[in-house]
PDB file of N, CA and C in Angstrom:
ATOM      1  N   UNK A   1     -10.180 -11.603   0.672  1.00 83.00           N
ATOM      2  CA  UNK A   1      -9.747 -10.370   1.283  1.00 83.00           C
ATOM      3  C   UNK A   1      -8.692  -9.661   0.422  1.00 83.00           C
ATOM      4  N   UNK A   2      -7.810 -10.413  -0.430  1.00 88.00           N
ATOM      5  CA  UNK A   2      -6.834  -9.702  -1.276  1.00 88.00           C
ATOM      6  C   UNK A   2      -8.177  -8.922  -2.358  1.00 88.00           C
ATOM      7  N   UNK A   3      -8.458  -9.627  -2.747  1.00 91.00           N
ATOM      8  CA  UNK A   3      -9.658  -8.779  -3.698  1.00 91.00           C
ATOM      9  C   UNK A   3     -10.066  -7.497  -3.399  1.00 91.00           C
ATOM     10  N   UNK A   4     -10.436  -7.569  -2.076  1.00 91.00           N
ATOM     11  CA  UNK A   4     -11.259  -6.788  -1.379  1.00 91.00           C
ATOM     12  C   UNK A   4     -10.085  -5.281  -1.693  1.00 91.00           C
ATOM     13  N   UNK A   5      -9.202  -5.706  -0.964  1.00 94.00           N
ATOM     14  CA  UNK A   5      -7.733  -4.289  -1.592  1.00 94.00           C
ATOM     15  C   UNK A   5      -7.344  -4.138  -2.858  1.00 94.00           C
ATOM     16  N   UNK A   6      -7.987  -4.730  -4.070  1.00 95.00           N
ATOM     17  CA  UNK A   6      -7.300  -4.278  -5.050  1.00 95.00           C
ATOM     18  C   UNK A   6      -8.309  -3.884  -5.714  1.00 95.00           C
ATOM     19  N   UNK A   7      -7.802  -2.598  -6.969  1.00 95.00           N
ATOM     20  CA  UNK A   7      -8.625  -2.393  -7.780  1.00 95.00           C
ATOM     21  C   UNK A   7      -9.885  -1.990  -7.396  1.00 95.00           C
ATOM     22  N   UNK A   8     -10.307  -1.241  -6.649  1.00 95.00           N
ATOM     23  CA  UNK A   8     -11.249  -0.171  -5.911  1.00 95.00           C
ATOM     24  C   UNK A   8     -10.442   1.458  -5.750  1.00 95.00           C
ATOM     25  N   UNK A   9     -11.658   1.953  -5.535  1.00 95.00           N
ATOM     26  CA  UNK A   9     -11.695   3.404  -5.299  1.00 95.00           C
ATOM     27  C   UNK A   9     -10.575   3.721  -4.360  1.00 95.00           C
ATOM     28  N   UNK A  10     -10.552   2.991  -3.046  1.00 96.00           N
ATOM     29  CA  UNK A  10      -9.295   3.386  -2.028  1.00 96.00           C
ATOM     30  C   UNK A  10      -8.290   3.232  -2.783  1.00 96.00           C
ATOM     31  N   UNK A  11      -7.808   2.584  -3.547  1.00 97.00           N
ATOM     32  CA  UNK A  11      -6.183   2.183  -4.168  1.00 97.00           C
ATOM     33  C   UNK A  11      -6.092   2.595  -5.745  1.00 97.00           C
ATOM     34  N   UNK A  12      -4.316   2.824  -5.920  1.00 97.00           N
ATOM     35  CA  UNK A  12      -4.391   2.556  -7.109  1.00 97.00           C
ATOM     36  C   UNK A  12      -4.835   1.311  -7.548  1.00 97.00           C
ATOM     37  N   UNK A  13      -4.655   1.834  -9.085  1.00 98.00           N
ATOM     38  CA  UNK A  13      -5.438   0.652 -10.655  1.00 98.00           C
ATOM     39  C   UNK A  13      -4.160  -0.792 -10.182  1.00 98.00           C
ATOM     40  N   UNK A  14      -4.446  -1.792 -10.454  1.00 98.00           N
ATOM     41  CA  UNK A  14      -3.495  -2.641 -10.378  1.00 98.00           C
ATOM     42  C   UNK A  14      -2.741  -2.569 -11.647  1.00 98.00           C
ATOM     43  N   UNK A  15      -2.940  -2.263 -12.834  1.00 98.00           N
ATOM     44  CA  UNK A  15      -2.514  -2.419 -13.818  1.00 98.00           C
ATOM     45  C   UNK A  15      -1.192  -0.675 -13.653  1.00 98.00           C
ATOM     46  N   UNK A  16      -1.650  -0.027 -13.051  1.00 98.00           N
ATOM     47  CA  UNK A  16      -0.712   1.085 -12.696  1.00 98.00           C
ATOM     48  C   UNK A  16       0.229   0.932 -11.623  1.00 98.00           C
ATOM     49  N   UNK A  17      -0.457   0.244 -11.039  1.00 98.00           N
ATOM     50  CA  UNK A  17       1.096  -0.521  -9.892  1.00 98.00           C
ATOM     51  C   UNK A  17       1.754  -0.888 -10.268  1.00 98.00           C
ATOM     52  N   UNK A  18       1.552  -1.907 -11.491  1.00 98.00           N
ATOM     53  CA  UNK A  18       2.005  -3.079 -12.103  1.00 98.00           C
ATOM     54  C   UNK A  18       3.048  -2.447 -13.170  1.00 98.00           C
ATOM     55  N   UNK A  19       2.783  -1.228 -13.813  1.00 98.00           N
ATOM     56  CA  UNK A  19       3.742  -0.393 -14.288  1.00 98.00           C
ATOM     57  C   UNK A  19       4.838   0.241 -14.102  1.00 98.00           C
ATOM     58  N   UNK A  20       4.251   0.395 -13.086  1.00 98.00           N
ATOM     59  CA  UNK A  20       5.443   1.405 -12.319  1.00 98.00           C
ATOM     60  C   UNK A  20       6.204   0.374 -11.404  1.00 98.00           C
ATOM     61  N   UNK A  21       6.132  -0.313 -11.079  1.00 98.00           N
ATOM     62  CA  UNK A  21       6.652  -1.920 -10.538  1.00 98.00           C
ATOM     63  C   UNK A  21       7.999  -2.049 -11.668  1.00 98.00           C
ATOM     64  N   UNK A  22       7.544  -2.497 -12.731  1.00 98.00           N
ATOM     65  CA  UNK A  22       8.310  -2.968 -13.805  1.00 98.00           C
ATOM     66  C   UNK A  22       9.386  -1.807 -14.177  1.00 98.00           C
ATOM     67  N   UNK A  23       8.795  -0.594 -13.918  1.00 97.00           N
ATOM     68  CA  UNK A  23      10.043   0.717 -14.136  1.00 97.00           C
ATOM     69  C   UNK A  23      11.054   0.843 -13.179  1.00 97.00           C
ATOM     70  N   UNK A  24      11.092   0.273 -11.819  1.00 98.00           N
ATOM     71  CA  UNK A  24      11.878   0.267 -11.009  1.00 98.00           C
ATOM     72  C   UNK A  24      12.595  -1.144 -10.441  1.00 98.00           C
ATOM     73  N   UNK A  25      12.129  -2.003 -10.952  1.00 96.00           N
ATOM     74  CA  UNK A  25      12.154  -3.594 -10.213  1.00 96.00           C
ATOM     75  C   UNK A  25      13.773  -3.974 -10.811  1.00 96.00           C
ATOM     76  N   UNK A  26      14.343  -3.235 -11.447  1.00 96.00           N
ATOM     77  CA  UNK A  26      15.593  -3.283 -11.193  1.00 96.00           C
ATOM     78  C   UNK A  26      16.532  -2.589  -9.838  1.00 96.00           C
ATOM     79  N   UNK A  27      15.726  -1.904  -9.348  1.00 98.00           N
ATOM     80  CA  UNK A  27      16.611  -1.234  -8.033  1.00 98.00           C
ATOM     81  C   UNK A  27      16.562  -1.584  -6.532  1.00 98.00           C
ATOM     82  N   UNK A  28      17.774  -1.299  -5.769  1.00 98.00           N
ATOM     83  CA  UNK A  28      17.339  -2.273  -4.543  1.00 98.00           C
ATOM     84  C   UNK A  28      16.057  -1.569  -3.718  1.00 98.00           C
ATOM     85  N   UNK A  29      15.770  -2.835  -2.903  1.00 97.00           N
ATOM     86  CA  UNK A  29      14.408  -2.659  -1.919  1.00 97.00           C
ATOM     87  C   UNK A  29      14.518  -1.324  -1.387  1.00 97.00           C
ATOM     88  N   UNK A  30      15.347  -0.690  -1.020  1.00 98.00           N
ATOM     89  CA  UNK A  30      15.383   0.469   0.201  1.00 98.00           C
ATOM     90  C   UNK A  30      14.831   1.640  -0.908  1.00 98.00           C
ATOM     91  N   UNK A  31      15.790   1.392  -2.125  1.00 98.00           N
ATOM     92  CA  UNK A  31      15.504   2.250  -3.490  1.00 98.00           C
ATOM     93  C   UNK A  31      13.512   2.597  -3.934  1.00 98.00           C
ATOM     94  N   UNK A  32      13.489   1.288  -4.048  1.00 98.00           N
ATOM     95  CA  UNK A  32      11.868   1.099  -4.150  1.00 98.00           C
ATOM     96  C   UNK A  32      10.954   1.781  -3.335  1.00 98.00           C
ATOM     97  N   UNK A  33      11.065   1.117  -2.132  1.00 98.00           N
ATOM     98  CA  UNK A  33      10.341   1.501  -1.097  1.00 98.00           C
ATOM     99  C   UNK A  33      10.364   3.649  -1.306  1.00 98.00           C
ATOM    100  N   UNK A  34      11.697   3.870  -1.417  1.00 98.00           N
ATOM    101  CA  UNK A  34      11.629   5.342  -0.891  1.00 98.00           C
ATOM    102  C   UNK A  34      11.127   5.730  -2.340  1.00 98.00           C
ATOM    103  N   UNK A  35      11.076   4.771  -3.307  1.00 98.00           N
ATOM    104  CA  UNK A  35      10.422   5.447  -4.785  1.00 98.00           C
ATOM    105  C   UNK A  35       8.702   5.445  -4.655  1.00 98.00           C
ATOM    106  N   UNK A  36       8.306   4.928  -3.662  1.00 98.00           N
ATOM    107  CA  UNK A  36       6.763   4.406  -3.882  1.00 98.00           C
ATOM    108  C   UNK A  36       6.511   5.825  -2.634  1.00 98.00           C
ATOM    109  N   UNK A  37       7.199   5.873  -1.956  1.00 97.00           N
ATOM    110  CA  UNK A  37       6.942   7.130  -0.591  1.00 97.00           C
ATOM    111  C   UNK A  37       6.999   8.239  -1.405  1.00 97.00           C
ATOM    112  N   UNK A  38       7.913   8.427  -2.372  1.00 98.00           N
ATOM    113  CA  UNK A  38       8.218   9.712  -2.983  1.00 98.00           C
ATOM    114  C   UNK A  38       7.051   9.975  -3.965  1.00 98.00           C
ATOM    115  N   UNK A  39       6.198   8.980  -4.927  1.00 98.00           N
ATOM    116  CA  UNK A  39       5.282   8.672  -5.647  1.00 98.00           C
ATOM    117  C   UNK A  39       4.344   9.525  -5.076  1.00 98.00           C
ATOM    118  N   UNK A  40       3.716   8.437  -3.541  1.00 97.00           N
ATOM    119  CA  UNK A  40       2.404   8.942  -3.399  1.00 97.00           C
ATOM    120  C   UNK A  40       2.723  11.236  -2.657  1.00 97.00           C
ATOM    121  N   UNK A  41       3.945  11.103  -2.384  1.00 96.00           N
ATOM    122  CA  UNK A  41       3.936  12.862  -1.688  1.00 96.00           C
ATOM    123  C   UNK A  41       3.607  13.316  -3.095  1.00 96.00           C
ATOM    124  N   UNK A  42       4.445  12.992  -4.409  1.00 97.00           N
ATOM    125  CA  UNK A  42       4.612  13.948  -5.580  1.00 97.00           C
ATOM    126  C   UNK A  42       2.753  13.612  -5.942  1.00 97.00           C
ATOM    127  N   UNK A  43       2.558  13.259  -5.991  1.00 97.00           N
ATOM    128  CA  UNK A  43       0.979  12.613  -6.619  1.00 97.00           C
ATOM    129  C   UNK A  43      -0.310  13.570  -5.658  1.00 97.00           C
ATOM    130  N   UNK A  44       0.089  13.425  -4.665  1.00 96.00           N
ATOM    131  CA  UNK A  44      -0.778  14.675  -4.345  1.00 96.00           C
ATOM    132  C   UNK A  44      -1.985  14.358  -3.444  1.00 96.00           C
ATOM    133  N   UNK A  45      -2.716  12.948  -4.117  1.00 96.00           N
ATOM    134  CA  UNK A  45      -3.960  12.591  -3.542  1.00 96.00           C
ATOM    135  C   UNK A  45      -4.402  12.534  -2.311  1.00 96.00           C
ATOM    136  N   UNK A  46      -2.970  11.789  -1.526  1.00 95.00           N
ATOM    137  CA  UNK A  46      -3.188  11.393  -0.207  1.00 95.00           C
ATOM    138  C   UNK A  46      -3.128  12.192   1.158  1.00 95.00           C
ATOM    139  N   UNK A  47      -4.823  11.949   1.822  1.00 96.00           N
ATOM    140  CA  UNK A  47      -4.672  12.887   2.686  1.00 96.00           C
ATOM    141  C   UNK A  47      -4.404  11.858   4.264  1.00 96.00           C
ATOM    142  N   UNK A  48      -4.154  12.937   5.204  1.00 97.00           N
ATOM    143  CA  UNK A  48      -4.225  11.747   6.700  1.00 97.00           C
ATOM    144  C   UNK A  48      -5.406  11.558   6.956  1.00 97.00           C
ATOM    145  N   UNK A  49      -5.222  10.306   7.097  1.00 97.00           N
ATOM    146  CA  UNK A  49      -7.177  10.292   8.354  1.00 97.00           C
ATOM    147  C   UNK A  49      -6.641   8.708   9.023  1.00 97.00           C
ATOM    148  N   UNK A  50      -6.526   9.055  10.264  1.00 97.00           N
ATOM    149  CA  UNK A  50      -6.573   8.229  11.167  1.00 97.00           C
ATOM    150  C   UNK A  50      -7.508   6.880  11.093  1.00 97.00           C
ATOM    151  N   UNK A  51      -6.445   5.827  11.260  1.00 95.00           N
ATOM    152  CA  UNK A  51      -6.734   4.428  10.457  1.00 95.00           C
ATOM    153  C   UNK A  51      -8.264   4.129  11.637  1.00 95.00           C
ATOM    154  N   UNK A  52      -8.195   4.259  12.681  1.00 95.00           N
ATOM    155  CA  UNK A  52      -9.462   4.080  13.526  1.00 95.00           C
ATOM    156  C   UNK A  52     -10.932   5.090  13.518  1.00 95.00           C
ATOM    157  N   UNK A  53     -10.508   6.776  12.487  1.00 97.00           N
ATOM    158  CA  UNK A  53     -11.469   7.382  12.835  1.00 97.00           C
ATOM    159  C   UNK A  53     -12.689   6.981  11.549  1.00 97.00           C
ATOM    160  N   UNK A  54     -14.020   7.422  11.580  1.00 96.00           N
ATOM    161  CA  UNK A  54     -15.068   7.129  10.765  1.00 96.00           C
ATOM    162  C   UNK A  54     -14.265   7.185   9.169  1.00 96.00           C
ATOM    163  N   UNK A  55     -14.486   6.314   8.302  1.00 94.00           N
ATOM    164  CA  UNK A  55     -13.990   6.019   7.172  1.00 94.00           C
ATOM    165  C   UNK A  55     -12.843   6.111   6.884  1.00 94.00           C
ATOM    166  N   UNK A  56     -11.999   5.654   8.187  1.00 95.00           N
ATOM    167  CA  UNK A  56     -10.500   4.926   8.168  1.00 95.00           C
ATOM    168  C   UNK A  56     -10.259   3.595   7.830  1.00 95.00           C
ATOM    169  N   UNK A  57      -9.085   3.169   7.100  1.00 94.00           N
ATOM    170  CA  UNK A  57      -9.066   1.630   6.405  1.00 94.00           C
ATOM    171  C   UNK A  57      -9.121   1.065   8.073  1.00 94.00           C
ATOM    172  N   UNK A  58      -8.983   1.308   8.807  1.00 92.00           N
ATOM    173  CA  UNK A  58      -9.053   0.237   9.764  1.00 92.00           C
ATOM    174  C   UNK A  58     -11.025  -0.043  10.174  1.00 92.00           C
ATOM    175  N   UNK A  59     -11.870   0.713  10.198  1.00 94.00           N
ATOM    176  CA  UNK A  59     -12.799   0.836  10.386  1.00 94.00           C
ATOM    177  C   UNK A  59     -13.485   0.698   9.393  1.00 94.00           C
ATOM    178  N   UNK A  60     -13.127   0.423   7.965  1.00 92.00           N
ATOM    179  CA  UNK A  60     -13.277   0.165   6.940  1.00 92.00           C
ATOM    180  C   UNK A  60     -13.042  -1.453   6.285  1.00 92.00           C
ATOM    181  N   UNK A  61     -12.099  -1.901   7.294  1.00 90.00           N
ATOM    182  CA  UNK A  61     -11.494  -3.316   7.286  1.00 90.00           C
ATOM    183  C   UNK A  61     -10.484  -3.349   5.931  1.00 90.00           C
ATOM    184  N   UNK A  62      -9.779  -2.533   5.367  1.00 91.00           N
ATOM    185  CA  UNK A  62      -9.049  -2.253   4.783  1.00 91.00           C
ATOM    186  C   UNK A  62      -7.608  -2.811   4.996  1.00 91.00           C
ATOM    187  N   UNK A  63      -7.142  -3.262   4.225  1.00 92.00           N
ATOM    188  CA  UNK A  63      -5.066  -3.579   4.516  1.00 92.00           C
ATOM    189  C   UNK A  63      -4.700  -2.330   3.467  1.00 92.00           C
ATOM    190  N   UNK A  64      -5.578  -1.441   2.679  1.00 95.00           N
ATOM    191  CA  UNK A  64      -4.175  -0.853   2.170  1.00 95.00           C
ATOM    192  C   UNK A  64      -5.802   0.421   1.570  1.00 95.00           C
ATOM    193  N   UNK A  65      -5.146   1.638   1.334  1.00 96.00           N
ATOM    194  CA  UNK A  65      -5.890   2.956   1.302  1.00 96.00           C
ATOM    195  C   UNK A  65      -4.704   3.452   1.115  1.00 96.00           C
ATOM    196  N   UNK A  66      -4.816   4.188  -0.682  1.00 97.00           N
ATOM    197  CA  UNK A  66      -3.638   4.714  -1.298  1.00 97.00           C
ATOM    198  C   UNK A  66      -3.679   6.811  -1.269  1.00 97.00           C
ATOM    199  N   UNK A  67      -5.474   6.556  -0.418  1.00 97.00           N
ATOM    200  CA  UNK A  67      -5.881   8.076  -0.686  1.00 97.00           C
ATOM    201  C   UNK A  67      -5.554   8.511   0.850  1.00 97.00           C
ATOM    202  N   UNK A  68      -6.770   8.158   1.707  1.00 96.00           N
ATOM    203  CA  UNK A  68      -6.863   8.372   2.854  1.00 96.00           C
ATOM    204  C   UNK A  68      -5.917   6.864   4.240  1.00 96.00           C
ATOM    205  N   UNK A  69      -4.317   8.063   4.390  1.00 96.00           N
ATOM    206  CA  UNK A  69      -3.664   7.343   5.031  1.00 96.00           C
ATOM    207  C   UNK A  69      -3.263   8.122   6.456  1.00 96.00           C
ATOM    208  N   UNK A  70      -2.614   6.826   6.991  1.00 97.00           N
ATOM    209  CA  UNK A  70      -2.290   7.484   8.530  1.00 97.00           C
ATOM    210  C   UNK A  70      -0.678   6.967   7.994  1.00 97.00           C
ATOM    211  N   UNK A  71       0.489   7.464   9.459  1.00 95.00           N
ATOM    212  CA  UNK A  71       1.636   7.301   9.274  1.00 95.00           C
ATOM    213  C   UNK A  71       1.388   5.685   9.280  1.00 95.00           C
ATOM    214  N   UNK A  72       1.136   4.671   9.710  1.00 94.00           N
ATOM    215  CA  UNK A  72       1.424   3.224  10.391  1.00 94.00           C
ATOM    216  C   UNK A  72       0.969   2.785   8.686  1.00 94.00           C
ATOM    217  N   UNK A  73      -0.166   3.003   8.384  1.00 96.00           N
ATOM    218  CA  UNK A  73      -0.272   2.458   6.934  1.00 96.00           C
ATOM    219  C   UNK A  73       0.435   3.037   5.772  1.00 96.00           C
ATOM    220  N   UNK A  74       0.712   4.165   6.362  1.00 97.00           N
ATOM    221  CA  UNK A  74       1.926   4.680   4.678  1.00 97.00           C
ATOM    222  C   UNK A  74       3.278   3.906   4.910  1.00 97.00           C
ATOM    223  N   UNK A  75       3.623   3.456   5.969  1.00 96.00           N
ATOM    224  CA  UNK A  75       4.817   2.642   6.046  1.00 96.00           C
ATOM    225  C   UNK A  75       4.747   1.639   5.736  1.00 96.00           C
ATOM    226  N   UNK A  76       3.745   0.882   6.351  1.00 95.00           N
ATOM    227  CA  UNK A  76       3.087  -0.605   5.483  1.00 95.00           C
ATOM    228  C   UNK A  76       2.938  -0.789   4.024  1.00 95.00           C
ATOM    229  N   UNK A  77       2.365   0.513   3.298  1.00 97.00           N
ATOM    230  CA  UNK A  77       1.940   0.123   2.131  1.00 97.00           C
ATOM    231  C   UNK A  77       3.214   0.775   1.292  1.00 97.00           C
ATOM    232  N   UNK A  78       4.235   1.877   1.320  1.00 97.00           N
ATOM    233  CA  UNK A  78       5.465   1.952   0.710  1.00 97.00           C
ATOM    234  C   UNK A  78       6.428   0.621   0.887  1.00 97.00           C
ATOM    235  N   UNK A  79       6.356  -0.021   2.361  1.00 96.00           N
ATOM    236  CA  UNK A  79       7.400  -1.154   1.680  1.00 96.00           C
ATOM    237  C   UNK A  79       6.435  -2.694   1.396  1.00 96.00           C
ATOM    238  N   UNK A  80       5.533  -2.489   1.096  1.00 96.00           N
ATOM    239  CA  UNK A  80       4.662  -3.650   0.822  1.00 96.00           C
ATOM    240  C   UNK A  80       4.962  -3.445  -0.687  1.00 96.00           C
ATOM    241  N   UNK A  81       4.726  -2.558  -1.067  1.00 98.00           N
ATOM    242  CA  UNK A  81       4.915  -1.945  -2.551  1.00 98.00           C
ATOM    243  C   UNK A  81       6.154  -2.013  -3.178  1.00 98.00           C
ATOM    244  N   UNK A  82       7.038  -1.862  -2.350  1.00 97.00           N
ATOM    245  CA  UNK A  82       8.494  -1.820  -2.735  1.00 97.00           C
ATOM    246  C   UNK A  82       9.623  -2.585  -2.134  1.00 97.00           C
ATOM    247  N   UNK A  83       8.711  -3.933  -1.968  1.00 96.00           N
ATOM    248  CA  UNK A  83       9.141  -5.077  -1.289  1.00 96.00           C
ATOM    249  C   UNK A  83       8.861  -6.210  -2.742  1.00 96.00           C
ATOM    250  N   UNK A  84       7.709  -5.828  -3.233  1.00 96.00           N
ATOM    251  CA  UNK A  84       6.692  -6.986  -4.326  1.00 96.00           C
ATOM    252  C   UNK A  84       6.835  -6.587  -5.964  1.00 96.00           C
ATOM    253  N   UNK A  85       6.841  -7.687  -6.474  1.00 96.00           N
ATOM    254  CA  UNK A  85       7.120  -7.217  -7.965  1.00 96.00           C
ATOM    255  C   UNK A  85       5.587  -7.007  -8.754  1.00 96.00           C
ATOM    256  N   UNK A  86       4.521  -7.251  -7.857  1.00 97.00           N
ATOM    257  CA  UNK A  86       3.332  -6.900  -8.594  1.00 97.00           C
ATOM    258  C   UNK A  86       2.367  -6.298  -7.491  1.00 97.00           C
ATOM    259  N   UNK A  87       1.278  -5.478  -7.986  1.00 97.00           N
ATOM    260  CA  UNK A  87       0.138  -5.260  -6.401  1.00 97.00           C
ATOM    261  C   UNK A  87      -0.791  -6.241  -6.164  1.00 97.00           C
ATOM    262  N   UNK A  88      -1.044  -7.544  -6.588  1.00 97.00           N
ATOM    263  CA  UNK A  88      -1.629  -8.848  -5.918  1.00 97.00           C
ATOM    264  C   UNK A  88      -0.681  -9.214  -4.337  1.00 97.00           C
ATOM    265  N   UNK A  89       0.540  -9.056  -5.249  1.00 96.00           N
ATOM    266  CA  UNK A  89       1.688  -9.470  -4.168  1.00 96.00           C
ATOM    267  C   UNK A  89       2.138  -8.702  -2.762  1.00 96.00           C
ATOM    268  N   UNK A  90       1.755  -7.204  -3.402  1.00 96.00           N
ATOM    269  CA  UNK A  90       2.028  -6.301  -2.422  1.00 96.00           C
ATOM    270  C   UNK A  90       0.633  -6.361  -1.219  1.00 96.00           C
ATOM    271  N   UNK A  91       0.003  -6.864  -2.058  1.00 95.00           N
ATOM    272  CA  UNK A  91      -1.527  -6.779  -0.970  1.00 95.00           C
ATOM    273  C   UNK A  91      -1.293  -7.977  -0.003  1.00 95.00           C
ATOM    274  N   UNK A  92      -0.620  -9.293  -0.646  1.00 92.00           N
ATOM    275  CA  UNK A  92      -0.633 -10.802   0.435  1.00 92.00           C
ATOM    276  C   UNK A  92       0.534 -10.732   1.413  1.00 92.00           C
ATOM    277  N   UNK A  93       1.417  -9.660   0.674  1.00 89.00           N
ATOM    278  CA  UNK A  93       2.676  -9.223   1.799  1.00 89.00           C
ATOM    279  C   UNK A  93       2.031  -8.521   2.519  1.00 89.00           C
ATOM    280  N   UNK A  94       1.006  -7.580   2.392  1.00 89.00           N
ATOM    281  CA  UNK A  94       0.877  -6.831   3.818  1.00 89.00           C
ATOM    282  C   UNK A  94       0.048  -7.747   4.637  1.00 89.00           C
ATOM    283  N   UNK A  95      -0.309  -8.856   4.621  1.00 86.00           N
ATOM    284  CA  UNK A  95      -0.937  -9.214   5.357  1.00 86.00           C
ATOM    285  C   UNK A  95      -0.307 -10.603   5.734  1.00 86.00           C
ATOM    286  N   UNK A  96       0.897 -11.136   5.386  1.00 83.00           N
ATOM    287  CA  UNK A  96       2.041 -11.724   5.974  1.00 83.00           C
ATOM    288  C   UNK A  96       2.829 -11.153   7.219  1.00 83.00           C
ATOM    289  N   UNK A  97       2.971  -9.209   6.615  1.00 82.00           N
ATOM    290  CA  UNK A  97       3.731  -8.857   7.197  1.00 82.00           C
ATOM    291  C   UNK A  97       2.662  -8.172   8.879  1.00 82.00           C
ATOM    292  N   UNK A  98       1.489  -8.015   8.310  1.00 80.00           N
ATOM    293  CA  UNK A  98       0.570  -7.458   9.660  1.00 80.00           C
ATOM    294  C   UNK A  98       0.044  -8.461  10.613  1.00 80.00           C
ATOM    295  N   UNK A  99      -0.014 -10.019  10.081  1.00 71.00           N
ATOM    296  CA  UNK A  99      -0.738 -10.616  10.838  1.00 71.00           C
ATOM    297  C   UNK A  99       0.392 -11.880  10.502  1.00 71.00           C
ATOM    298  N   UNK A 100       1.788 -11.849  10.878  1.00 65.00           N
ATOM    299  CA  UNK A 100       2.420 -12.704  10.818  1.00 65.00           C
ATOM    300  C   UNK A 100       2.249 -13.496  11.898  1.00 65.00           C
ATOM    301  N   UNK A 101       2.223 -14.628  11.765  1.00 57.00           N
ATOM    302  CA  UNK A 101       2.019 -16.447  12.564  1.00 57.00           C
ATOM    303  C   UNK A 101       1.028 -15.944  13.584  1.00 57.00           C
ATOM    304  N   UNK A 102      -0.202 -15.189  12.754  1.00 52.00           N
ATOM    305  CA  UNK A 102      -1.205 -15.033  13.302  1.00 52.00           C
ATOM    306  C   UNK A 102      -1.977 -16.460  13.735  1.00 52.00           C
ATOM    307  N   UNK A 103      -2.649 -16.631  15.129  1.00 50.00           N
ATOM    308  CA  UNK A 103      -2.764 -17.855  15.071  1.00 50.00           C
ATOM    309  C   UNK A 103      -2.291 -18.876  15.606  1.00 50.00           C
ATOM    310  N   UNK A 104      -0.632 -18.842  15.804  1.00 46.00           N
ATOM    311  CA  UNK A 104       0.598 -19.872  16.100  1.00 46.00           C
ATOM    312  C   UNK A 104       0.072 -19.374  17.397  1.00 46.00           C
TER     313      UNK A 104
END
């Protein structure tokens, strides 16, 4: 399932996460996080579409959609992003952080 989120059409390149990771991974978390929010507004791509409607990451079975987002996943995926020092990592955190002691 990490596979499944990386390195596809919905997301950035991992190797471009992984860049821009390393340009900031000196600054604190709150820093990050609001650098990865500020990223995707300046960048342009991302439009809303409701995580439940027809070709929403939720209906899609998606943990992370860098194009087509709703508010609940742009919050998830800015501090998943700016929580992790790589996007393998940022993908197994969101799903620590969504489906924590899932199970227990």
């Amino acid at each position: 399932m990490v596979a499944y989120n990386l390195d596809n059409p919905h997301v950035l390149p991992t190797a471009q996460i992984d860049s821009i990771m390393a340009t900031i991974s000196g600054r604190p978390i709150p820093e990050r996080v609001a650098y990865w929010a500020d990223w995707f507004q300046k960048d342009g791509r991302a439009r809303y579409l409701f995580g439940l409607d027809p070709g929403g990451y939720v209906t899609e079975g998606r943990m992370c959609d860098d194009f087509r987002t709703d508010c609940v996943l742009f919050v998830y995926r800015t501090t998943a992003l700016g929580r992790s020092p790589h996007a393998r990592e940022a993908v197994q955190f969101a799903f620590g952080t969504r489906f924590y002691r899932a199970g227990v």
